[in-house]
CSV table of C-alpha atoms and ligand atoms in Angstrom, one decimal:
chain,number,residue,atom,x,y,z
A,1359,MET,CA,161.5,-34.3,219.9
A,1360,TYR,CA,162.0,-32.0,222.9
A,1361,LYS,CA,163.3,-32.1,226.5
A,1362,ASN,CA,162.3,-30.2,229.6
A,1363,VAL,CA,165.1,-28.3,231.2
A,1364,SER,CA,165.2,-26.4,234.4
A,1365,PHE,CA,167.8,-23.9,235.7
A,1366,LYS,CA,169.2,-23.1,239.1
A,1367,GLU,CA,167.6,-20.0,240.5
A,1368,ILE,CA,169.9,-17.8,242.7
A,1369,THR,CA,167.4,-16.0,244.9
A,1370,ASP,CA,167.9,-13.5,247.8
A,1371,GLN,CA,165.9,-10.7,249.2
A,1372,ARG,CA,166.7,-8.6,246.0
A,1373,GLY,CA,165.1,-11.1,243.7
A,1374,SER,CA,166.2,-14.0,241.5
A,1375,LEU,CA,168.9,-14.6,238.9
A,1376,VAL,CA,169.3,-17.4,236.4
A,1377,ALA,CA,172.5,-18.0,234.4
A,1378,LEU,CA,172.7,-20.1,231.3
A,1379,GLU,CA,176.2,-21.4,230.3
A,1380,GLN,CA,177.2,-23.1,227.2
A,1381,GLY,CA,177.8,-26.8,227.8
A,1382,ILE,CA,175.9,-26.8,231.1
A,1383,GLU,CA,172.4,-25.4,230.7
A,1384,ILE,CA,172.8,-25.0,227.0
A,1385,PRO,CA,173.6,-28.4,225.5
A,1386,PHE,CA,175.0,-27.1,222.1
A,1387,ASP,CA,177.3,-24.4,220.8
A,1388,MET,CA,175.3,-21.2,221.1
A,1389,LYS,CA,175.4,-18.9,218.0
A,1390,ARG,CA,172.3,-16.7,218.4
A,1391,VAL,CA,169.8,-15.4,220.9
A,1392,TYR,CA,166.6,-13.7,219.9
A,1393,PHE,CA,163.4,-12.6,221.8
A,1394,ILE,CA,159.8,-12.6,220.7
A,1395,TYR,CA,157.6,-10.1,222.5
A,1396,GLY,CA,154.6,-7.9,222.0
A,1397,VAL,CA,152.6,-10.8,220.5
A,1398,GLY,CA,148.8,-10.5,220.7
A,1399,GLY,CA,146.8,-13.1,222.5
A,1400,ASP,CA,145.2,-14.3,219.3
A,1401,ASP,CA,148.5,-14.4,217.2
A,1402,ARG,CA,150.3,-17.6,216.3
A,1403,ARG,CA,154.0,-17.6,215.5
A,1404,GLY,CA,156.5,-20.2,214.3
A,1405,LEU,CA,154.5,-22.5,211.9
A,1406,HIS,CA,157.8,-23.9,210.6
A,1407,ALA,CA,160.4,-26.6,211.2
A,1408,HIS,CA,164.1,-26.3,211.0
A,1409,ARG,CA,166.2,-28.7,208.9
A,1410,ASN,CA,169.2,-28.6,211.2
A,1411,LEU,CA,168.8,-26.0,213.9
A,1412,LYS,CA,168.6,-26.9,217.6
A,1413,GLN,CA,167.0,-24.4,220.0
A,1414,LEU,CA,166.4,-23.7,223.7
A,1415,MET,CA,163.2,-21.8,224.4
A,1416,VAL,CA,162.4,-20.1,227.7
A,1417,CYS,CA,159.6,-17.6,228.6
A,1418,VAL,CA,161.6,-15.1,230.6
A,1419,SER,CA,158.4,-13.2,231.3
A,1420,GLY,CA,154.8,-14.2,231.1
A,1421,ASN,CA,153.7,-17.4,229.4
A,1422,CYS,CA,152.8,-19.0,226.1
A,1423,LYS,CA,152.2,-22.5,224.7
A,1424,VAL,CA,154.3,-24.3,222.1
A,1425,LEU,CA,152.8,-27.0,219.9
A,1426,LEU,CA,155.6,-29.5,218.8
A,1427,ASP,CA,155.0,-32.0,216.1
A,1428,ASP,CA,157.6,-34.5,214.8
A,1429,GLY,CA,155.3,-35.8,212.1
A,1430,GLY,CA,154.2,-38.7,214.3
A,1431,GLU,CA,153.4,-37.2,217.7
A,1432,LYS,CA,152.0,-33.8,218.7
A,1433,VAL,CA,152.6,-32.3,222.2
A,1434,VAL,CA,151.7,-29.0,223.7
A,1435,VAL,CA,154.1,-27.5,226.2
A,1436,SER,CA,153.4,-24.5,228.4
A,1437,LEU,CA,156.3,-22.2,229.0
A,1438,ASN,CA,155.7,-20.2,232.1
A,1439,SER,CA,158.9,-19.7,234.1
A,1440,PRO,CA,162.2,-18.0,233.5
A,1441,SER,CA,163.8,-20.9,235.3
A,1442,LYS,CA,162.3,-23.6,233.0
A,1443,GLY,CA,162.4,-24.2,229.3
A,1444,ILE,CA,162.6,-26.8,226.5
A,1445,THR,CA,165.3,-27.8,224.1
A,1446,VAL,CA,163.8,-28.6,220.6
A,1447,ASN,CA,165.5,-30.8,218.0
A,1448,SER,CA,165.6,-30.2,214.3
A,1449,MET,CA,162.8,-31.5,212.1
A,1450,VAL,CA,160.1,-30.6,214.6
A,1451,TRP,CA,157.2,-28.4,213.5
A,1452,ARG,CA,156.5,-25.7,216.1
A,1453,GLU,CA,153.7,-23.2,216.7
A,1454,MET,CA,153.7,-20.7,219.5
A,1455,TYR,CA,150.4,-19.3,220.7
A,1456,ASP,CA,148.4,-18.1,223.7
A,1457,PHE,CA,150.9,-15.4,224.5
A,1458,SER,CA,150.1,-13.7,227.7
A,1459,GLU,CA,150.3,-9.9,228.0
A,1460,GLY,CA,153.9,-8.9,228.4
A,1461,CYS,CA,155.2,-12.4,227.4
A,1462,VAL,CA,158.9,-12.4,226.3
A,1463,LEU,CA,160.0,-15.7,224.7
A,1464,MET,CA,163.8,-16.1,224.6
A,1465,VAL,CA,165.2,-18.5,222.0
A,1466,VAL,CA,168.8,-19.7,222.0
A,1467,ALA,CA,170.0,-21.3,218.8
A,1468,ASP,CA,173.0,-23.2,217.6
A,1469,ASP,CA,173.4,-21.3,214.4
A,1470,ILE,CA,172.9,-17.9,212.9
A,1471,TYR,CA,169.7,-17.0,211.0
A,1472,ARG,CA,169.6,-18.9,207.7
A,1473,GLU,CA,166.3,-18.8,205.8
A,1474,CYS,CA,167.4,-21.9,203.9
A,1475,ASP,CA,167.2,-23.9,207.2
A,1476,TYR,CA,163.4,-23.2,207.4
A,1477,ILE,CA,160.6,-25.4,206.2
A,1478,ARG,CA,157.5,-23.2,206.3
A,1479,ASP,CA,155.2,-25.5,204.4
A,1480,TYR,CA,153.7,-28.4,206.4
A,1481,GLU,CA,153.3,-30.7,203.4
A,1482,LEU,CA,157.0,-30.2,202.5
A,1483,PHE,CA,157.9,-30.9,206.2
A,1484,GLN,CA,156.1,-34.2,205.9
A,1485,GLU,CA,157.8,-35.0,202.7
A,1486,GLU,CA,161.3,-34.2,204.0
A,1487,LEU,CA,160.6,-36.4,207.0
A,1488,LYS,CA,160.3,-39.4,204.7
A,1489,LYS,CA,163.8,-38.8,203.1
B,1569,LIG,P1,159.8,-15.7,211.7
B,1569,LIG,O1,160.7,-16.9,211.5
B,1569,LIG,O2,158.6,-15.6,210.7
B,1569,LIG,O3,159.3,-15.6,213.2
B,1569,LIG,P2,158.5,-16.7,214.0
B,1569,LIG,O4,159.1,-18.0,213.8
B,1569,LIG,O5,158.6,-16.2,215.4
B,1569,LIG,O6,157.1,-16.6,213.6
B,1569,LIG,O7,160.7,-14.4,211.6
B,1569,LIG,C1,160.2,-13.1,211.4
B,1569,LIG,C2,161.1,-12.3,210.6
B,1569,LIG,O8,162.3,-12.1,211.3
B,1569,LIG,C3,161.5,-12.9,209.3
B,1569,LIG,O9,161.5,-11.8,208.3
B,1569,LIG,C4,162.9,-13.4,209.5
B,1569,LIG,C5,163.4,-12.5,210.6
B,1569,LIG,N1,164.4,-13.1,211.5
B,1569,LIG,C6,165.7,-12.7,211.5
B,1569,LIG,O10,166.1,-11.7,210.7
B,1569,LIG,N2,166.6,-13.2,212.3
B,1569,LIG,C7,166.3,-14.2,213.2
B,1569,LIG,O11,167.1,-14.7,214.0
B,1569,LIG,C8,164.9,-14.7,213.2
B,1569,LIG,C9,164.5,-15.8,214.1
B,1569,LIG,C10,164.0,-14.1,212.3
């Protein structure tokens, strides 16, 4: 359903740098990067699954939680470091919540935005899992 990934930090007296390269830290062909930020502490995002999309999620600032649900198992992952993240498979329901003040969640995806790839109804998600 998901994998923890961690990235090499290049740190000196000026601070730290993390580089993500396709085929090394990013285990798929990267087509899109987007950022989610300015989310209130009581707001919940996501609430969908993707039919085909694969993603890498990293909190590059602050922290948030991600609930992942493959229809059988549910796990909650805390994202709280710019040098650690998760890769998430397709057909996994996800909800992001408990965003800290100043949280910036970066998502790298293996395709451009296509609304037809989204399943935004949990019952439909469960039905499509059975196919
Ligand atoms: P939405 O999928 O609801 O965000 P989240 O999963 O974080 O809750 O997307 C919010 C809006 O942004 C929606 O109108 C679709 C649009 N959008 C794009 O135009 N491009 C993108 O890459 C993404 C992820 C969303």
